[in-house]
Short mmCIF file of C-alpha atoms and ligand atoms in Angstrom, two decimals:
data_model
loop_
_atom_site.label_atom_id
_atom_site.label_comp_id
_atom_site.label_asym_id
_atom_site.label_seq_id
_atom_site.Cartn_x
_atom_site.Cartn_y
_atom_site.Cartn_z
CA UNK A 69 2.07 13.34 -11.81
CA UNK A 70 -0.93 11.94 -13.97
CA UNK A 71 -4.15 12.67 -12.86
CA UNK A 72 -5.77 14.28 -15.99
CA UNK A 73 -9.10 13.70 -17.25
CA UNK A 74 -9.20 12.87 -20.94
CA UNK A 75 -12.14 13.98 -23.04
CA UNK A 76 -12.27 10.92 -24.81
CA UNK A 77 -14.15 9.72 -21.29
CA UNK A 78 -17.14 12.40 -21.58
CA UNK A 79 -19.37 10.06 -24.52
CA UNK A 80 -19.06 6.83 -22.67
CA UNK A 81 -19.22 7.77 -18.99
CA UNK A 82 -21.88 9.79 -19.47
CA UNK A 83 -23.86 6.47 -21.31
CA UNK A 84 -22.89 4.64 -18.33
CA UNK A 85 -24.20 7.18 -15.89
CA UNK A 86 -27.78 6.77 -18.54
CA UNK A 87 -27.88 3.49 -18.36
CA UNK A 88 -27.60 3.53 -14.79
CA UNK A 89 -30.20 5.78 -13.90
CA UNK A 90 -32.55 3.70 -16.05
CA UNK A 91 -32.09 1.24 -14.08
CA UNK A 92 -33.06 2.66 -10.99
CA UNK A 93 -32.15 1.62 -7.21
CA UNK A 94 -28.68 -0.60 -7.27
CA UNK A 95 -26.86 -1.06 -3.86
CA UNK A 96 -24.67 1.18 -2.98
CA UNK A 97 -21.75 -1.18 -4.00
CA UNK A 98 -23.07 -1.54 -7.81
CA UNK A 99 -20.77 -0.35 -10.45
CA UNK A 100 -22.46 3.22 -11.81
CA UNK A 101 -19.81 4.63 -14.09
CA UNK A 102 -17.38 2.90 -16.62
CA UNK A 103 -13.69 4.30 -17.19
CA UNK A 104 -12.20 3.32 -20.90
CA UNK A 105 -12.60 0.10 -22.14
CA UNK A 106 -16.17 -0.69 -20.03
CA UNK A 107 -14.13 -1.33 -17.26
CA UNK A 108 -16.97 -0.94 -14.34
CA UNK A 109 -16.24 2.10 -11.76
CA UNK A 110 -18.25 3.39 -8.43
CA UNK A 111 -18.08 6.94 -9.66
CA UNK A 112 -17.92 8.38 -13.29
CA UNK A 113 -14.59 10.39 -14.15
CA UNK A 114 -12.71 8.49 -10.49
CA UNK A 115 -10.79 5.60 -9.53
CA UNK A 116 -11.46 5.73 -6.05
CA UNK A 117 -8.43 4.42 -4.35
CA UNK A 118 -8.63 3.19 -0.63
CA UNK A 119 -5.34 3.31 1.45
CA UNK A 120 -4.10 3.54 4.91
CA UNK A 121 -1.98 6.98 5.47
CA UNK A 122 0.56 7.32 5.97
CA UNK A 123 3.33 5.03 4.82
CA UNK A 124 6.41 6.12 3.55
CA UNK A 125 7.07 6.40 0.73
CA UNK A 126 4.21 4.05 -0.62
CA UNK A 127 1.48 6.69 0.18
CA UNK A 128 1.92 10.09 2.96
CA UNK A 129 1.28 13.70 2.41
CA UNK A 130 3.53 16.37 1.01
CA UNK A 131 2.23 19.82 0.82
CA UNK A 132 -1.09 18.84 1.11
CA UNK A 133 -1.34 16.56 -1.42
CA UNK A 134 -1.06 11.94 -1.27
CA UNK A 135 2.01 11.25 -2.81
CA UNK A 136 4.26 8.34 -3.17
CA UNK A 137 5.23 5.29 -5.18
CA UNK A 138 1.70 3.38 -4.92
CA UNK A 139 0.21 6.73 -6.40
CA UNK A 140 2.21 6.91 -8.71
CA UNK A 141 2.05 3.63 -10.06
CA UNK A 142 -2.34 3.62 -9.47
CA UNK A 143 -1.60 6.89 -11.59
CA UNK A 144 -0.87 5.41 -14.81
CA UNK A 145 -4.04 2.51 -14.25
CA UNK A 146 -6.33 5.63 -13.64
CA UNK A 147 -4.91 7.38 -16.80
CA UNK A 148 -5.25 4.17 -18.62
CA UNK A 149 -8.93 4.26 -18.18
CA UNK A 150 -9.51 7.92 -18.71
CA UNK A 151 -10.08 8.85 -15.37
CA UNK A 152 -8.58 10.53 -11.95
CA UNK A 153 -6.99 8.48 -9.24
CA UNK A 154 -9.32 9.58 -5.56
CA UNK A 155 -7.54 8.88 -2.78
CA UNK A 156 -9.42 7.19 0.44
CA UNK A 157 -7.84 6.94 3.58
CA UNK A 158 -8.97 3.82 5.88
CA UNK A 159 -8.48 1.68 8.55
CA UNK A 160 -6.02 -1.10 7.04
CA UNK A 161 -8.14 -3.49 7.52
CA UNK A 162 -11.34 -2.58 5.99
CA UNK A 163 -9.16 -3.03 3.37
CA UNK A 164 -7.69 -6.85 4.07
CA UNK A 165 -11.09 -7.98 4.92
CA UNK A 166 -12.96 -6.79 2.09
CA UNK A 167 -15.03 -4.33 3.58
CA UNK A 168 -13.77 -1.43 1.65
CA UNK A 169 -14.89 -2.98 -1.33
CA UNK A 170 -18.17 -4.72 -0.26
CA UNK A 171 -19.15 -1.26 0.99
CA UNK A 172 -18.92 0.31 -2.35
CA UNK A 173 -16.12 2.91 -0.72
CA UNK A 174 -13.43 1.87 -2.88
CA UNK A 175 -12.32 0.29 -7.18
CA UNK A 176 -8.82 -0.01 -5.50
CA UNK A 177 -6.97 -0.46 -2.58
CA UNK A 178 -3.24 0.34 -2.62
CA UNK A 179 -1.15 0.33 0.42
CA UNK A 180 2.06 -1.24 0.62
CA UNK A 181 0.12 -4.72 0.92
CA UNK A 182 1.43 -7.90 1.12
CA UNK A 183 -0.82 -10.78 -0.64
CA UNK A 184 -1.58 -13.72 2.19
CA UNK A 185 -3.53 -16.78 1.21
CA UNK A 186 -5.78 -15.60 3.76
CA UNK A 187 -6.57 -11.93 2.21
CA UNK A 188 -6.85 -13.22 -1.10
CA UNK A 189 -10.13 -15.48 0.09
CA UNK A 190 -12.06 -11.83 0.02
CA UNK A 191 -10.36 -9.58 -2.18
CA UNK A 192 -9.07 -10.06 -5.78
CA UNK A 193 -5.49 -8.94 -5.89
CA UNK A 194 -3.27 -8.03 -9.28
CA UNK A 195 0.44 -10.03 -9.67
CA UNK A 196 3.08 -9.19 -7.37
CA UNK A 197 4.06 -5.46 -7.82
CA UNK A 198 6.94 -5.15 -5.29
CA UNK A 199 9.21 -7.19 -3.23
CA UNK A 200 9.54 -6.63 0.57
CA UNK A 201 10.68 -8.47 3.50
CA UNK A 202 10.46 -7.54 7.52
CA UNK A 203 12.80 -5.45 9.22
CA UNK A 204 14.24 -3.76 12.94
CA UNK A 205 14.40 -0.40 13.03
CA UNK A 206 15.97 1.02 16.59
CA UNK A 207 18.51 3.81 17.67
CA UNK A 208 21.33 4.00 15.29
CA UNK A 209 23.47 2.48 18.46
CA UNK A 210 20.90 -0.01 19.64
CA UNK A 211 22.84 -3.14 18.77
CA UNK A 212 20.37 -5.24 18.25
CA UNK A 213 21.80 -7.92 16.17
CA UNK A 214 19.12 -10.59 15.29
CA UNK A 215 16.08 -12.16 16.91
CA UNK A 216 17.64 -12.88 20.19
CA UNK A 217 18.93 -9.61 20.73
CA UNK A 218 15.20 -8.83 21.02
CA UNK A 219 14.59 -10.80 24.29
CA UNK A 220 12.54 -8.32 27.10
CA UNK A 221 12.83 -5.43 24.55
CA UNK A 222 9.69 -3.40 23.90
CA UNK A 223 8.94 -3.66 20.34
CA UNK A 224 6.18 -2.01 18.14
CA UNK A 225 3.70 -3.71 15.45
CA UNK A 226 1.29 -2.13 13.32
CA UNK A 227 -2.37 -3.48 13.73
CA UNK A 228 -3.68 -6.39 11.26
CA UNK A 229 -0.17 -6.54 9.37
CA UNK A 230 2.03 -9.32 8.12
CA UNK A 231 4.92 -7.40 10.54
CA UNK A 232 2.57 -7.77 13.79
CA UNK A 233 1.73 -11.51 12.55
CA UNK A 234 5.30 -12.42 12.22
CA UNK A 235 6.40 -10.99 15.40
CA UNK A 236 3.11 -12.90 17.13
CA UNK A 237 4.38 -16.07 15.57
CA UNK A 238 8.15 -15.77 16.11
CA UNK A 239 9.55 -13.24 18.48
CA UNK A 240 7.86 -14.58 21.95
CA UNK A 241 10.85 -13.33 23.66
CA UNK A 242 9.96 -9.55 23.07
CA UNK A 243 7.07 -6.98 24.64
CA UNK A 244 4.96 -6.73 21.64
CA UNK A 245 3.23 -3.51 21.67
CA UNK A 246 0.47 -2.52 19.10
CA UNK A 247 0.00 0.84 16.84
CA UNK A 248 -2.63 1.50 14.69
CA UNK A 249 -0.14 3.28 12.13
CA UNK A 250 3.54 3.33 11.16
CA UNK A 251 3.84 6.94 12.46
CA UNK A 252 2.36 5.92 16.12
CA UNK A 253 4.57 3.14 15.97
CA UNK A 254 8.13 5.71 14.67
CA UNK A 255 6.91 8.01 17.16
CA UNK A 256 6.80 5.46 19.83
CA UNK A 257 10.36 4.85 19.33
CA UNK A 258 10.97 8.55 19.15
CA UNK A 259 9.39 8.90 22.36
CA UNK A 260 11.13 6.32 24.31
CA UNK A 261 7.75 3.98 24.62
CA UNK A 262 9.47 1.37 22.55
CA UNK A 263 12.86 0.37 22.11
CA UNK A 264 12.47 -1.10 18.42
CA UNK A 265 10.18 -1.35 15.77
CA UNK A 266 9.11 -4.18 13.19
CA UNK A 267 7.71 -3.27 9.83
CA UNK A 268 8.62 -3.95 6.35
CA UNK A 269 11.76 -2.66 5.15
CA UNK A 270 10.62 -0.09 2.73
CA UNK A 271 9.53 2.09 5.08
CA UNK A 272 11.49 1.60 8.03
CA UNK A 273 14.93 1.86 5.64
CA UNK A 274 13.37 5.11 4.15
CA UNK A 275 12.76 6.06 7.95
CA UNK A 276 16.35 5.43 8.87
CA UNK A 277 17.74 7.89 5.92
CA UNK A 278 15.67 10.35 7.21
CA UNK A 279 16.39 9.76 10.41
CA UNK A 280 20.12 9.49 11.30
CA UNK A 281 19.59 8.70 15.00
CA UNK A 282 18.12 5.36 14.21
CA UNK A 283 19.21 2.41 11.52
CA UNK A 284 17.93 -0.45 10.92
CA UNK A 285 19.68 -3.38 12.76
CA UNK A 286 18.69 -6.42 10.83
CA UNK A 287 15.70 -7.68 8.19
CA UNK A 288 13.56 -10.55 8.61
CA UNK A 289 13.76 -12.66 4.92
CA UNK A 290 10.11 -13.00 4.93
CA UNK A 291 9.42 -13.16 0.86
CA UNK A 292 7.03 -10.69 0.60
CA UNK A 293 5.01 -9.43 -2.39
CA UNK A 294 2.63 -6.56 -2.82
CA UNK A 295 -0.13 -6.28 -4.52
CA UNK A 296 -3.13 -3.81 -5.41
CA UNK A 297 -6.39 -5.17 -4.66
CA UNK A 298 -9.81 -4.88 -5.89
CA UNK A 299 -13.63 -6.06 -4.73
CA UNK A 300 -13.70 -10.11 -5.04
CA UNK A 301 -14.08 -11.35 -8.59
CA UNK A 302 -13.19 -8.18 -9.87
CA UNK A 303 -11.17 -9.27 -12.22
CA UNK A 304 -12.13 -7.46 -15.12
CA UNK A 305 -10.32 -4.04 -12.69
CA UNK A 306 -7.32 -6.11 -11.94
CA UNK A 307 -7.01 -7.55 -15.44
CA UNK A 308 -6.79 -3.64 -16.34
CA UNK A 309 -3.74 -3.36 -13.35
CA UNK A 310 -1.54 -6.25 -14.12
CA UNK A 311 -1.82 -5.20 -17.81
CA UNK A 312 -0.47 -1.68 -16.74
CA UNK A 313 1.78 -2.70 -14.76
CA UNK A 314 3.63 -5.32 -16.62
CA UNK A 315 3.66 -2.41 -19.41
CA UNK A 316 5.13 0.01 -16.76
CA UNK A 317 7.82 -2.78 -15.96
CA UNK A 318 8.64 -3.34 -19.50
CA UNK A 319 8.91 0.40 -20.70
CA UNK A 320 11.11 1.65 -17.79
CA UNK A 321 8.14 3.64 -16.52
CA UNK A 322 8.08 1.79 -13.57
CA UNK A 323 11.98 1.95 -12.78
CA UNK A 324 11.74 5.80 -13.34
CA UNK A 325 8.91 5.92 -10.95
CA UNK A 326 11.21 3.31 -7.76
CA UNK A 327 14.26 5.13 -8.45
CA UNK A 328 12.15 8.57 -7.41
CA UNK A 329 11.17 6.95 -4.26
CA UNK A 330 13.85 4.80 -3.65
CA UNK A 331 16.71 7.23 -4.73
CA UNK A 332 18.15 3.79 -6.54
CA UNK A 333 16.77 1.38 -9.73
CA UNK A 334 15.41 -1.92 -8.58
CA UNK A 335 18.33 -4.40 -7.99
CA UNK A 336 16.52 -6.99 -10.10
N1 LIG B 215 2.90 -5.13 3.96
C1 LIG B 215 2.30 -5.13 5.26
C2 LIG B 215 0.99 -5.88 5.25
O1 LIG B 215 0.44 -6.07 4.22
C3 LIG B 215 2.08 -3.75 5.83
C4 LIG B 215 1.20 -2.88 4.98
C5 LIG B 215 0.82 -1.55 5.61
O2 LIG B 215 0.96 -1.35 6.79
N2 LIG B 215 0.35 -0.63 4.84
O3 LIG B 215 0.50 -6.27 6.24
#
């Protein structure tokens, strides 16, 4: 992982910082540091990155430490401009609405995040970084085959998420129960509270390998795209992201980094 400070940072982060202080006051939300290239950053030396924990294997701890394919992609934007990824766990959606931003808490949000129409009104967010559709994850001998198998079953959705909003809009038919995470909503299915789960299929298939006892029974072709996200307007930040990114995609950095949280290259 890459989440060294460079020295070439020191001269113009600490101008920044100068520059700043000179001019006094500044809400809380105001830019007060610069990373490489005068990109604008809330804190000298950090890219302070807001997520929602945990969600396998986009962002969840190992050993103490945030790990996963979102960090490690954030990783090479924060190394781009000099400085450290900072990890910020939230409520998703102080993240969707904005807040995150608007509150000065957060340069980035990355987690696992599908681009709507209606989230891109109040945050600016980079090109499409991942594919992902909707998926069923149940007991390995569930049977659930599609849609209608779902009728009367106890299902759980994640709070404020394209998965709850699709199940809202299309699976009347089941008990729709709420979770604030993706682990409340596994371990509901664990503990017998709910007989399936609906989230997007990165997680839920990486759930399933670790899991033998369940499998996914079918996915929901919902055309998904991720993308990381940044304060409204911001583009100057999310210039800097879909610049790394394509770079990543182009270099085979960013295969090396799916097929170490995937286990396989992307199909495409
Ligand atoms: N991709 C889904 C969404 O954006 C779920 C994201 C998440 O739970 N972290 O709503």
């Amino acid at each position: 992982m890459n989440r060294r400070l460079t020295a070439a940072l020191a001269l113009p982060a600490a101008l920044a910082l100068t520059l700043t202080a000179c001019g006094g006051g500044g809400s809380e939300s105001e830019p007060a540091a610069t990373g490489e290239g005068g990109i604008p950053l809330l804190e000298e030396g950090k890219l302070k990155v807001c997520t929602h924990l945990s969600y396998q294997p986009f962002q969840f701890e190992r050993d103490g430490d945030v790990v996963g394919f979102d960090v490690d992609l954030v990783d090479l934007v924060a190394e781009e401009l000099g400085v450290e990824q900072e990890i910020v766990n939230t409520p998703f959606e102080t993240i969707t609405t904005g807040a995150a931003f608007n509150t000065g808490e957060c340069d980035l949000a990355a987690a696992g995040m599908t681009i709507t129409e209606e989230r891109a009104e109040v945050i600016e967010f980079s090109e499409g970084y991942f594919d992902a559709n909707q998926a069923v994850v149940a007991k390995a001998d569930a049977n659930i085959a599609d849609e209608a198998g779902l009728a009367g079953v106890p299902i759980a959705a994640q709070t404020g998420t394209t998965g709850l909003q699709y199940a809202e809009e299309n699976l009347s038919d089941a008990e729709i129960i709420t979770y604030e995470d993706l682990p409340l909503s596994l371990q509901a299915l664990q503990n017998g509270d709910v007989e399936a789960v609906i989230n997007d299929n990165g997680v839920l298939y990486d759930f399933a390998k670790e899991n033998p006892d369940y499998a996914v029974q079918f996915d929901i072709e919902t055309g998904e795209e991720y993308g990381i996200a940044a304060k409204k307007d911001n583009t100057a930040l999310i210039d800097k992201v879909n610049e790394v990114v394509s770079a990543a995609k182009e270099d085979g950095t960013y295969d090396s980094i799916y097929e170490e949280w995937f286990g396989a290259a992307p199909a495409n």
